[in-house]
Amino acid sequence: MFNVNRQMLTRGALAAAVAIPATLCAGVALAQVEGQPVPGGLGLPNMVTPVGLGTQQLYNMVLMPIISFIALFVLGLLIYVCYRFNEQANPIPSKLTHNTPLEIIWTLIPVLILLFISVPSLRLLAQQVEVPEASVTIKVTGNQWYWSYKYPEDQGGGFGFDQMMKPESELQPGELRLLAVDNEALVPVNEVIAVHITSNDVIHAFGIPSFGVRMDAIPGRLNQTWFKVEKEGVYYGQCYFICGKDHAYMPIVIRAVSREKYNEWLAQSKQKFAGAGARVRIADSR
Amino acid sequence: MASSTTAGAHDHPRGLRRFLFSTNHKDIGTLYIILGSVGGVIGFLLSLAMRLELAYPGVQIFPGLAEALHGADPSMALDAGKNLYNVFITVHGVLMIFFMAMPILIGGFGNWFVPIMIGAPDMAFPRLNNISFWLLFSSLVLAVISMFVEGAPGMKGFGGGWTFYPPLSSNTGSPGPAMDFVILALHLAGASSILGAINFITTIFNMRAPGMTLHKMPLFVWSILVTAFLLLLVLPVLAGCVTMLLTDRNFGTMFYDPAGGGDPLLFQHLLWFFGHPEVYIVILPGFGIISQVVSTFSKKPVFGYLGMAYAMVSIGVLGSIVWAHHMYTVGMSLNAQRYFTLATMVIAVPTGIKIFSWIATMWGGSISFRAPMVWAIGFIFVFTMGGITGVVLANASADKQFHEGYYVVAHFHYTLSLGAVFALYAGFYYWFPKMCGYMYSETLAKANFWLLFIGVNIVFFPQHFLGLGGMPRRYIDYPDAYALWNIVSSFGMIFVTLSLVVWFYAIIDAFMKKRVAGANPWGVGATTLEWTLPSPPPFHQFQVLPRISGSGQ
């Protein structure tokens, strides 16, 4: 598959430039399948939402180059100092203990770097937190140890279902261990999906790496986040907050499909899950 | 020894009386170091089991461990094993913070060297010092017992992470008494640290030798002073926080239960109001040690002494107002997240000042690469690595990709498991000749360094990749795609284990070979007061107070 897009290229180029181990990344990135972890992966997953792409840009273009430079700069200084000012090279120590201009410089330059980082970072933060007008709202509830989904009636839903991990013995060929589930949750592609998140027992966290989404499911609170998937496919997530013995066994699967297929699925699911979670409203808290 | 009317005060008890009832700061310091080593070794063994489990996808060793440790029924062993893994991560965190890093850095080195460095005969409140230690010892016993009583229904021990978030830690998640044991352990450890902090502050403010002004104090004393203030301010908050959890669990209050109008987030705010300063409580004494070591072996005074001292003060202040950056995913308002992002990033500035000042201290120096200096240089590098990923995580926006994942695990292990521990080893080898009078073997000390340096970097560097790929933390099993970096990470534990063996051997070797260290084994660079005393120092030092002149540092 030669699915090379601009992102992968810039990503590859950056990786090669900033760190030696990361040079391997360009090769790995080409083989990447969206939505699931990459074997031996070195970087962020390929993102499929605006927020995810923003995160990827912030990390790969701003944060990663800056922190790599600082690490190499400090390492370089340490090596130089050890080489130049060891006992053999410099038997008589200087008495230098103050240099006000230097101290002002190494206070001010970090301030400028941080200001530089904060501009794109805060812009992305607002994008994450402010939920745009959504065409579909899903309510997700964490349980020990599975996720429940509810699709509201006024948006063509009106049903709910539980999403359980498939045990290893039931896996079909090609399904991923610890990630495959019995009931996938479908969403329409290229539409804003608002997700309301809460929990029935202890704290869980709903996280999907390729969406750039991570939000805690807390009993008694209704948290909100959003995503707009820009590419059809199956996207895997996991529970990101320790919730007891089966914390590692409550995966999340979201399948993004076209609007037509989504409508079909809604109709089928209404039949399939009839009675399971009848008559759901968006702001239902439990 | 007893020569005059002061015979009682100059008593020199022996054997059990000397250590059980000790009021001598050096003996109590030694006890703290021994307790910290025991806590650290147990904590290390827990992490070894975790890394063995994570070496391959699937669940391999914990079911067997649960059968062996708790006598779990073989039919229930898988569930008991999953629970035991969570118990291990919890106890590993608690032990490493409260029973390894804090006892050795603050109780051990602080007790040993704060009085000596300021020219005082002992701590201000010697009996308080004794009770501080034994409270901590009792606390360790309670923490270990908690692993063997019921927590979650039908399971042994509390497995909810060292942050103890309710409802997992309340009756919903862990109705058994394990969590109560943990809470009481925290109460005792907290009381111990508060008493210790009061003792340090009083000692430093009132017992400095003539001429030892605040601005002449060695930076290690400054670091303990700032740490003590932090302890005094934030530990009562932890005490209140876990006491409310205790009453929620046992007396029907509902502070953290939404069903009764409570809020689980209240716990998180209180916990992190303590918890974030706590990480500075662990690292600041390390900063102090590194400053002493770098200055000694560069044979130069510390560069920018006042900047260094006040950088620590500002790290302490800033560290106390950024707690909610541990809570970016709980659904805070946009403005709160903006504030915590900016405030957290500001901490990079004083931290940067410290890193650059250490390098500037070495600049123009005449560096001798003795073991403590090698550890200190290692510290500066690994702490920088941990610091820069901290800048990434400070951003609420980027944190949403990394929260509760392995990137965070790599970050805080670079600052603590590598940072604080490297500082601890630097201090250990720096003061070992002073504390026991014998020289360690340079070869063994450096072997210890290289094994640990290589080991921890192999263990923790690949965890950045796991975190970028999305692997959640506190998982006993993971999707197969994460297998490669996990096995690499586990492979590193071989070096870490070897380094620990070498460390033990280095101690045994020093006591067997008995190479006499002399008062000052480090030469002209060692200018602080402890090097004016014989090694080991007399049971009561400074019968005549030293007078400090000149510029101190």
CSV table of N, CA and C in Angstrom, one decimal, chain A residues 140-234:
chain,number,residue,atom,x,y,z
A,140,VAL,N,-22.5,7.6,26.4
A,140,VAL,CA,-21.7,6.5,26.7
A,140,VAL,C,-21.6,6.3,28.2
A,141,THR,N,-21.8,5.2,28.8
A,141,THR,CA,-21.7,4.9,30.2
A,141,THR,C,-20.7,3.9,30.5
A,142,GLY,N,-19.8,4.2,31.4
A,142,GLY,CA,-18.8,3.1,31.8
A,142,GLY,C,-19.4,2.3,32.9
A,143,ASN,N,-19.1,1.0,32.8
A,143,ASN,CA,-19.5,0.0,33.8
A,143,ASN,C,-18.3,-0.9,34.2
A,144,GLN,N,-18.3,-1.5,35.3
A,144,GLN,CA,-17.3,-2.5,35.6
A,144,GLN,C,-17.8,-3.8,34.9
A,145,TRP,N,-17.2,-4.2,33.8
A,145,TRP,CA,-16.2,-3.7,33.0
A,145,TRP,C,-16.6,-3.8,31.5
A,146,TYR,N,-17.5,-2.9,31.1
A,146,TYR,CA,-17.9,-2.7,29.7
A,146,TYR,C,-18.5,-1.4,29.5
A,147,TRP,N,-18.7,-1.0,28.3
A,147,TRP,CA,-19.3,0.3,28.0
A,147,TRP,C,-20.7,0.1,27.5
A,148,SER,N,-21.6,1.0,27.9
A,148,SER,CA,-23.0,1.0,27.3
A,148,SER,C,-23.1,2.2,26.4
A,149,TYR,N,-23.9,2.1,25.4
A,149,TYR,CA,-24.1,3.2,24.4
A,149,TYR,C,-25.6,3.4,24.3
A,150,LYS,N,-26.0,4.6,24.2
A,150,LYS,CA,-27.4,4.9,24.0
A,150,LYS,C,-27.5,6.0,22.9
A,151,TYR,N,-28.4,5.6,21.9
A,151,TYR,CA,-28.7,6.5,20.8
A,151,TYR,C,-30.0,7.2,21.0
A,152,PRO,N,-30.1,8.5,21.0
A,152,PRO,CA,-31.4,9.1,21.4
A,152,PRO,C,-32.5,9.0,20.3
A,153,GLU,N,-33.7,8.9,20.7
A,153,GLU,CA,-34.8,8.6,19.8
A,153,GLU,C,-35.0,9.7,18.8
A,154,ASP,N,-34.9,11.0,19.2
A,154,ASP,CA,-35.1,12.1,18.3
A,154,ASP,C,-34.1,12.2,17.2
A,155,GLN,N,-33.1,11.4,17.2
A,155,GLN,CA,-32.1,11.4,16.1
A,155,GLN,C,-32.1,10.1,15.4
A,156,GLY,N,-33.2,9.4,15.4
A,156,GLY,CA,-33.4,8.1,14.7
A,156,GLY,C,-33.0,6.9,15.5
A,157,GLY,N,-32.6,7.1,16.7
A,157,GLY,CA,-32.2,6.0,17.6
A,157,GLY,C,-33.3,5.5,18.4
A,158,GLY,N,-33.1,5.6,19.7
A,158,GLY,CA,-34.1,5.1,20.6
A,158,GLY,C,-33.8,3.7,21.1
A,159,PHE,N,-32.5,3.4,21.1
A,159,PHE,CA,-32.1,2.1,21.6
A,159,PHE,C,-30.8,2.3,22.4
A,160,GLY,N,-30.4,1.2,23.1
A,160,GLY,CA,-29.1,1.2,23.7
A,160,GLY,C,-28.6,-0.2,23.7
A,161,PHE,N,-27.3,-0.3,23.9
A,161,PHE,CA,-26.7,-1.6,23.9
A,161,PHE,C,-25.4,-1.6,24.8
A,162,ASP,N,-25.0,-2.8,25.2
A,162,ASP,CA,-23.7,-2.9,25.9
A,162,ASP,C,-22.6,-3.4,24.9
A,163,GLN,N,-21.4,-2.9,25.1
A,163,GLN,CA,-20.3,-3.3,24.3
A,163,GLN,C,-19.3,-4.1,25.1
A,164,MET,N,-19.2,-5.4,24.9
A,164,MET,CA,-18.3,-6.2,25.7
A,164,MET,C,-17.2,-6.7,24.8
A,165,MET,N,-16.0,-6.9,25.5
A,165,MET,CA,-14.9,-7.5,24.8
A,165,MET,C,-15.2,-8.9,24.4
A,166,LYS,N,-14.7,-9.3,23.2
A,166,LYS,CA,-14.9,-10.7,22.8
A,166,LYS,C,-13.7,-11.5,23.5
A,167,PRO,N,-14.1,-12.5,24.2
A,167,PRO,CA,-13.0,-13.3,24.8
A,167,PRO,C,-12.2,-14.0,23.7
A,168,GLU,N,-11.0,-14.4,24.1
A,168,GLU,CA,-10.0,-14.9,23.1
A,168,GLU,C,-10.6,-16.1,22.4
A,169,SER,N,-11.4,-16.9,23.1
A,169,SER,CA,-11.9,-18.1,22.5
A,169,SER,C,-12.8,-17.9,21.3
A,170,GLU,N,-13.5,-16.7,21.3
A,170,GLU,CA,-14.5,-16.4,20.3
A,170,GLU,C,-14.0,-15.5,19.2
A,171,LEU,N,-12.7,-15.2,19.2
A,171,LEU,CA,-12.2,-14.3,18.1
A,171,LEU,C,-12.2,-15.0,16.8
A,172,GLN,N,-12.7,-14.2,15.7
A,172,GLN,CA,-12.7,-14.7,14.4
A,172,GLN,C,-11.3,-14.3,13.8
A,173,PRO,N,-10.8,-15.0,12.7
A,173,PRO,CA,-9.6,-14.6,12.1
A,173,PRO,C,-9.6,-13.1,11.8
A,174,GLY,N,-8.5,-12.4,12.1
A,174,GLY,CA,-8.4,-11.0,11.7
A,174,GLY,C,-8.9,-10.1,12.8
A,175,GLU,N,-9.6,-10.6,13.8
A,175,GLU,CA,-10.0,-9.8,14.9
A,175,GLU,C,-8.9,-9.6,15.9
A,176,LEU,N,-8.9,-8.4,16.6
A,176,LEU,CA,-7.7,-8.1,17.4
A,176,LEU,C,-8.0,-8.5,18.9
A,177,ARG,N,-7.1,-9.3,19.5
A,177,ARG,CA,-7.2,-9.7,20.8
A,177,ARG,C,-7.3,-8.5,21.7
A,178,LEU,N,-8.1,-8.5,22.7
A,178,LEU,CA,-8.3,-7.4,23.7
A,178,LEU,C,-9.0,-6.1,23.1
A,179,LEU,N,-9.2,-6.1,21.8
A,179,LEU,CA,-9.8,-4.9,21.2
A,179,LEU,C,-11.1,-5.2,20.5
A,180,ALA,N,-11.3,-6.4,20.0
A,180,ALA,CA,-12.6,-6.7,19.3
A,180,ALA,C,-13.7,-6.8,20.3
A,181,VAL,N,-14.9,-6.4,19.9
A,181,VAL,CA,-16.1,-6.4,20.8
A,181,VAL,C,-17.2,-7.1,20.1
A,182,ASP,N,-18.3,-7.4,20.9
A,182,ASP,CA,-19.5,-8.0,20.3
A,182,ASP,C,-20.3,-7.0,19.5
A,183,ASN,N,-20.6,-5.8,20.1
A,183,ASN,CA,-21.4,-4.8,19.4
A,183,ASN,C,-20.6,-3.6,19.1
A,184,GLU,N,-20.3,-3.3,17.8
A,184,GLU,CA,-19.6,-2.1,17.5
A,184,GLU,C,-20.6,-0.9,17.5
A,185,ALA,N,-20.1,0.3,17.9
A,185,ALA,CA,-20.9,1.5,17.9
A,185,ALA,C,-20.7,2.2,16.6
A,186,LEU,N,-21.7,2.5,15.8
A,186,LEU,CA,-21.6,3.1,14.5
A,186,LEU,C,-21.8,4.6,14.6
A,187,VAL,N,-21.1,5.4,13.8
A,187,VAL,CA,-21.3,6.8,13.7
A,187,VAL,C,-21.2,7.2,12.2
A,188,PRO,N,-21.9,8.2,11.8
A,188,PRO,CA,-21.8,8.7,10.4
A,188,PRO,C,-20.5,9.4,10.2
A,189,VAL,N,-19.8,9.2,9.0
A,189,VAL,CA,-18.6,9.9,8.8
A,189,VAL,C,-18.8,11.4,8.4
A,190,ASN,N,-17.8,12.2,8.7
A,190,ASN,CA,-17.9,13.7,8.3
A,190,ASN,C,-19.1,14.4,9.0
A,191,GLU,N,-19.5,13.9,10.1
A,191,GLU,CA,-20.5,14.7,10.9
A,191,GLU,C,-20.0,14.8,12.3
A,192,VAL,N,-20.5,15.9,12.9
A,192,VAL,CA,-20.0,16.2,14.3
A,192,VAL,C,-20.8,15.3,15.2
A,193,ILE,N,-20.1,14.5,16.0
A,193,ILE,CA,-20.7,13.6,17.0
A,193,ILE,C,-20.4,14.1,18.4
A,194,ALA,N,-21.4,14.4,19.1
A,194,ALA,CA,-21.2,14.8,20.5
A,194,ALA,C,-21.3,13.5,21.4
A,195,VAL,N,-20.4,13.4,22.3
A,195,VAL,CA,-20.5,12.2,23.2
A,195,VAL,C,-20.7,12.7,24.6
A,196,HIS,N,-21.7,12.2,25.2
A,196,HIS,CA,-22.0,12.4,26.7
A,196,HIS,C,-21.5,11.2,27.4
A,197,ILE,N,-20.7,11.5,28.5
A,197,ILE,CA,-20.0,10.4,29.1
A,197,ILE,C,-20.2,10.4,30.6
A,198,THR,N,-20.7,9.3,31.2
A,198,THR,CA,-20.8,9.1,32.6
A,198,THR,C,-20.5,7.7,33.0
A,199,SER,N,-20.7,7.4,34.3
A,199,SER,CA,-20.4,6.1,34.8
A,199,SER,C,-21.4,5.6,35.7
A,200,ASN,N,-21.6,4.3,35.8
A,200,ASN,CA,-22.6,3.7,36.7
A,200,ASN,C,-21.9,3.3,38.0
A,201,ASP,N,-20.6,3.1,38.1
A,201,ASP,CA,-20.0,2.6,39.3
A,201,ASP,C,-18.8,3.4,39.7
A,202,VAL,N,-17.6,3.0,39.2
A,202,VAL,CA,-16.4,3.7,39.5
A,202,VAL,C,-16.0,4.6,38.3
A,203,ILE,N,-14.8,5.3,38.5
A,203,ILE,CA,-14.4,6.1,37.4
A,203,ILE,C,-13.8,5.3,36.3
A,204,HIS,N,-14.2,5.6,35.0
A,204,HIS,CA,-13.5,5.0,33.9
A,204,HIS,C,-13.1,6.2,33.0
A,205,ALA,N,-12.4,5.9,31.9
A,205,ALA,CA,-12.1,7.0,31.0
A,205,ALA,C,-12.3,6.4,29.5
A,206,PHE,N,-13.0,7.2,28.7
A,206,PHE,CA,-13.3,6.9,27.3
A,206,PHE,C,-12.2,7.5,26.5
A,207,GLY,N,-11.4,6.7,25.8
A,207,GLY,CA,-10.3,7.2,25.0
A,207,GLY,C,-10.1,6.5,23.7
A,208,ILE,N,-10.0,7.3,22.6
A,208,ILE,CA,-9.7,6.7,21.3
A,208,ILE,C,-8.5,7.4,20.7
A,209,PRO,N,-7.4,6.8,20.7
A,209,PRO,CA,-6.1,7.5,20.3
A,209,PRO,C,-6.2,8.2,18.9
A,210,SER,N,-6.8,7.5,17.9
A,210,SER,CA,-6.8,8.2,16.6
A,210,SER,C,-7.8,9.3,16.4
A,211,PHE,N,-8.6,9.5,17.5
A,211,PHE,CA,-9.6,10.7,17.5
A,211,PHE,C,-9.0,11.9,18.3
A,212,GLY,N,-7.9,11.6,19.1
A,212,GLY,CA,-7.5,12.7,20.0
A,212,GLY,C,-8.5,12.9,21.1
A,213,VAL,N,-9.2,11.9,21.5
A,213,VAL,CA,-10.3,12.1,22.5
A,213,VAL,C,-9.9,11.3,23.7
A,214,ARG,N,-10.0,11.9,24.9
A,214,ARG,CA,-9.9,11.2,26.1
A,214,ARG,C,-10.7,11.9,27.2
A,215,MET,N,-11.7,11.2,27.7
A,215,MET,CA,-12.6,11.9,28.7
A,215,MET,C,-13.0,11.0,29.8
A,216,ASP,N,-12.9,11.5,31.0
A,216,ASP,CA,-13.3,10.6,32.2
A,216,ASP,C,-14.8,10.4,32.2
A,217,ALA,N,-15.1,9.1,32.6
A,217,ALA,CA,-16.5,8.8,32.9
A,217,ALA,C,-16.6,8.7,34.4
A,218,ILE,N,-17.3,9.7,35.0
A,218,ILE,CA,-17.4,9.9,36.5
A,218,ILE,C,-18.8,9.7,36.9
A,219,PRO,N,-19.1,8.9,37.9
A,219,PRO,CA,-20.4,8.8,38.4
A,219,PRO,C,-21.0,10.1,38.9
A,220,GLY,N,-22.2,10.5,38.6
A,220,GLY,CA,-22.8,11.7,39.1
A,220,GLY,C,-22.4,12.9,38.2
A,221,ARG,N,-21.6,12.7,37.2
A,221,ARG,CA,-21.3,13.8,36.3
A,221,ARG,C,-21.6,13.4,34.8
A,222,LEU,N,-21.9,14.4,34.0
A,222,LEU,CA,-22.1,14.1,32.6
A,222,LEU,C,-21.1,14.9,31.9
A,223,ASN,N,-20.0,14.3,31.4
A,223,ASN,CA,-19.0,15.0,30.7
A,223,ASN,C,-19.3,15.0,29.2
A,224,GLN,N,-18.8,15.9,28.5
A,224,GLN,CA,-19.1,16.0,27.1
A,224,GLN,C,-17.8,16.2,26.3
A,225,THR,N,-17.7,15.5,25.2
A,225,THR,CA,-16.6,15.7,24.2
A,225,THR,C,-17.2,15.5,22.8
A,226,TRP,N,-16.3,15.6,21.8
A,226,TRP,CA,-16.9,15.5,20.5
A,226,TRP,C,-15.8,15.0,19.5
A,227,PHE,N,-16.2,14.5,18.4
A,227,PHE,CA,-15.3,14.2,17.3
A,227,PHE,C,-16.0,14.2,16.0
A,228,LYS,N,-15.3,14.4,14.9
A,228,LYS,CA,-15.8,14.3,13.6
A,228,LYS,C,-14.9,13.5,12.8
A,229,VAL,N,-15.3,12.2,12.5
A,229,VAL,CA,-14.4,11.3,11.8
A,229,VAL,C,-14.4,11.6,10.3
A,230,GLU,N,-13.2,11.8,9.8
A,230,GLU,CA,-13.1,12.2,8.4
A,230,GLU,C,-12.8,11.1,7.4
A,231,LYS,N,-12.8,9.9,8.0
A,231,LYS,CA,-12.5,8.8,7.1
A,231,LYS,C,-13.2,7.5,7.6
A,232,GLU,N,-13.8,6.8,6.7
A,232,GLU,CA,-14.5,5.6,7.1
A,232,GLU,C,-13.5,4.6,7.6
A,233,GLY,N,-14.0,3.8,8.6
A,233,GLY,CA,-13.1,2.8,9.1
A,233,GLY,C,-13.5,2.3,10.5
A,234,VAL,N,-12.7,1.4,11.1
A,234,VAL,CA,-13.0,0.9,12.4
A,234,VAL,C,-11.9,1.5,13.4
